[in-house]
mmCIF file of C-alpha atoms in Angstrom:
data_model
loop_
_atom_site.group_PDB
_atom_site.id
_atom_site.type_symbol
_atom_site.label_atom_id
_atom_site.label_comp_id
_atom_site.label_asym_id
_atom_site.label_seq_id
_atom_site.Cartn_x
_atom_site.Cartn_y
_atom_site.Cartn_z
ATOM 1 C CA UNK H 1 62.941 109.335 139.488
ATOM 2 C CA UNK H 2 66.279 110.793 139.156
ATOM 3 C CA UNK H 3 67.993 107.981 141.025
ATOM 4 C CA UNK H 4 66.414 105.114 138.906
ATOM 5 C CA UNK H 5 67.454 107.601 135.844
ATOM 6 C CA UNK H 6 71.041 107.463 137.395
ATOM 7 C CA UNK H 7 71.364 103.625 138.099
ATOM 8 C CA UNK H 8 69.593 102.898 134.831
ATOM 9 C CA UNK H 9 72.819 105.368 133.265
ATOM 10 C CA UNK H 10 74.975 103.104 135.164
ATOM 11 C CA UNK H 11 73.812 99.990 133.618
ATOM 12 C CA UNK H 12 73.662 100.923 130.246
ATOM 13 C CA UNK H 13 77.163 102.271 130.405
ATOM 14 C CA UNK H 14 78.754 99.106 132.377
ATOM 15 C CA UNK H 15 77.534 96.917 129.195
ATOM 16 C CA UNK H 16 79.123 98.979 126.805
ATOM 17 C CA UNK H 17 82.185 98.739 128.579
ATOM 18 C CA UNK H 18 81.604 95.052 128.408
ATOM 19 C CA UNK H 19 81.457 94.924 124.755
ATOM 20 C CA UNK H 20 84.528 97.067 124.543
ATOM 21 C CA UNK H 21 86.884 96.311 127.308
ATOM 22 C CA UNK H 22 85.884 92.536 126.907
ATOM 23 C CA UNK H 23 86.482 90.418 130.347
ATOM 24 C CA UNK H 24 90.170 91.115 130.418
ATOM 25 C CA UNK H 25 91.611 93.620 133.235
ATOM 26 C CA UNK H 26 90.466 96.553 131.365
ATOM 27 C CA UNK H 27 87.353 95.486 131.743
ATOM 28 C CA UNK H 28 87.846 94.023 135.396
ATOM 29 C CA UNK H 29 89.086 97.928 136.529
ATOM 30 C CA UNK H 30 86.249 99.342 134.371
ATOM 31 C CA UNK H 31 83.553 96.963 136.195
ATOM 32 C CA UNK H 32 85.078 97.629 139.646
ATOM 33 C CA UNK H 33 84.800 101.681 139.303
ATOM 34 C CA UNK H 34 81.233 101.383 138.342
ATOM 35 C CA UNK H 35 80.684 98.867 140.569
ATOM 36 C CA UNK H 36 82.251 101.446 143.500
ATOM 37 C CA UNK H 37 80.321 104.154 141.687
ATOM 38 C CA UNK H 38 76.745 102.245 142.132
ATOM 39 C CA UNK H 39 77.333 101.816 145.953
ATOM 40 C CA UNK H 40 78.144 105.564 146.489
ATOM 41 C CA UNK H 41 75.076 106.341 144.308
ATOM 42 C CA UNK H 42 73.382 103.487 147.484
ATOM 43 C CA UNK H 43 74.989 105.796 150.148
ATOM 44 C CA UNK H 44 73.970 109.153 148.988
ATOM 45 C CA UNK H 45 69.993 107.842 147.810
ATOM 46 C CA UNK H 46 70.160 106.614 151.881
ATOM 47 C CA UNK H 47 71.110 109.324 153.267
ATOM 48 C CA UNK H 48 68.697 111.526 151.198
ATOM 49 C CA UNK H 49 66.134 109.073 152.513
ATOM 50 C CA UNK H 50 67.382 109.936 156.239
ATOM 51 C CA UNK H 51 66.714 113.421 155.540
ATOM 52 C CA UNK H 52 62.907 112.951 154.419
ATOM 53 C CA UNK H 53 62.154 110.398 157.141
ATOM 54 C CA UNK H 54 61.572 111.247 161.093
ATOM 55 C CA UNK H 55 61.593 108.663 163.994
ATOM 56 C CA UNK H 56 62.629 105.207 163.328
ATOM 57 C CA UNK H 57 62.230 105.437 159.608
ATOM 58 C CA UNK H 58 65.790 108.027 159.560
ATOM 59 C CA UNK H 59 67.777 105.380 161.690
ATOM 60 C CA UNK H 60 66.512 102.576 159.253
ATOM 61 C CA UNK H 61 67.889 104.534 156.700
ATOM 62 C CA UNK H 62 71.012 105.486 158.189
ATOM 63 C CA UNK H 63 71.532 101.965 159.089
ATOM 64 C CA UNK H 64 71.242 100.879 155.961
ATOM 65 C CA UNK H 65 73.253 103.720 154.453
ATOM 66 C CA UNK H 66 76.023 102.036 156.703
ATOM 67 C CA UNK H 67 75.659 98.814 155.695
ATOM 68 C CA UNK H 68 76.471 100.461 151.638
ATOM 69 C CA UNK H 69 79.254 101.875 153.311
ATOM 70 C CA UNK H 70 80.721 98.452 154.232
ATOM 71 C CA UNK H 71 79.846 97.517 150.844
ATOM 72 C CA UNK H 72 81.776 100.580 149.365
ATOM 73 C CA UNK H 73 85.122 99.465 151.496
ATOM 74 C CA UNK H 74 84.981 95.885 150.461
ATOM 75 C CA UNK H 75 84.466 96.969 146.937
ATOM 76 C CA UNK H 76 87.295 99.126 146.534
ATOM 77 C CA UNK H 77 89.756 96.618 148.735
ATOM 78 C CA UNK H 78 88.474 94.433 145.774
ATOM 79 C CA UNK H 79 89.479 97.050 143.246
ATOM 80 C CA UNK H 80 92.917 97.798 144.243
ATOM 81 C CA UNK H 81 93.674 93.978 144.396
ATOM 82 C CA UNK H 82 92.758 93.813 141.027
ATOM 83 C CA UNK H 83 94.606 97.371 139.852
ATOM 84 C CA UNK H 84 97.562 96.249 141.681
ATOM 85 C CA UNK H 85 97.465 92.539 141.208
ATOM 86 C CA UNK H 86 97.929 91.889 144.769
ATOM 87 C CA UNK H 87 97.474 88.130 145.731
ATOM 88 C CA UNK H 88 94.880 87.449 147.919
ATOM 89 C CA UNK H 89 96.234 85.446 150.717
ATOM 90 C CA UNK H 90 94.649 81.611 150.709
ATOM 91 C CA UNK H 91 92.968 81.864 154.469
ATOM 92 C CA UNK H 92 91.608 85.440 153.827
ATOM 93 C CA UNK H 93 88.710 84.146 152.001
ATOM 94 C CA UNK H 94 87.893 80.715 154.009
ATOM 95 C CA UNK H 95 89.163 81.790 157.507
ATOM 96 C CA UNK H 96 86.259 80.120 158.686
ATOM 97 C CA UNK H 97 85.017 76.237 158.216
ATOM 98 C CA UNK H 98 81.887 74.674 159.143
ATOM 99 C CA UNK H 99 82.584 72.003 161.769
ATOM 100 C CA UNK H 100 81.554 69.105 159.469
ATOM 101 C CA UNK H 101 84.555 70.232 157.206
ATOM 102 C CA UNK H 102 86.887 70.424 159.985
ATOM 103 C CA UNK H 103 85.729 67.096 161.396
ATOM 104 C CA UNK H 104 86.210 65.703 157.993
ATOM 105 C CA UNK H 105 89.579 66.895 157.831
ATOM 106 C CA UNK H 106 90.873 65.656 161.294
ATOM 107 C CA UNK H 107 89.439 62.123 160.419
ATOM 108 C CA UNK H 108 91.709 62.181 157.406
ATOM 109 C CA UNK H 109 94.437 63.065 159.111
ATOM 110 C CA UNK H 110 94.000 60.101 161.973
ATOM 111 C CA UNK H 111 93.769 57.307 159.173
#
C-alpha cells in the first residue's frame, strides 16, 4: 500500500512539474530525476520482495531487481546527456541494422 501511495506521489508531482516547467529543459531535467527516482523506488520494492520470498520466488525478484538496475544506469546516462547537452553520437543509437536494411543499402550503392 505504501509503494502504490509512493508511485501514485510520483505521478501527481511529475504533472505538476509539467504544467510548470513546460517541455523545455527545465522540464526535461525535472522529468529525468523523477524518472531516475521511480526506478530506484522499482529497485528497493524488489528487493523488499526478495526479502519476503524463499526459493525461486527471491531469485525472481532479485533478477528482476537487476533488470531496474539496468534501467536506473540507462536512465541517468540519459540524464546527464541532457544536463550536460552532450551529443549523442549518430551510431550509438542504431549500431545495429536488420539485414534487409543493410541489403537495401549495398544494392544502392552497386547501381
Amino acid at each position: 500500500m505504501q509503494v502504490i501511495g509512493g508511485v501514485v506521489c510520483i505521478l501527481v508531482l511529475q504533472r505538476i512539474g509539467f504544467l510548470f516547467l513546460g517541455t523545455g529543459p527545465g522540464g526535461r531535467l525535472f522529468l529525468d530525476v523523477f524518472i531516475v527516482l521511480a526506478s530506484s523506488l522499482a529497485i528497493g520494492s524488489c528487493f523488499a520482495a526478495a526479502m519476503r520470498g524463499r526459493g525461486v520466488s527471491r531469485i525472481f525478484w532479485l533478477l528482476f531487481a537487476s533488470s531496474f538496475a539496468m534501467q536506473l544506469i540507462a536512465d541517468a546516462s540519459w540524464a546527464y546527456f541532457h544536463y550536460f547537452h552532450v551529443a549523442v553520437p549518430d551510431g550509438a543509437i542504431n549500431c545495429m541494422r536488420s539485414e534487409e536494411h543493410t541489403s537495401e543499402l549495398q544494392s544502392l550503392t552497386n547501381l
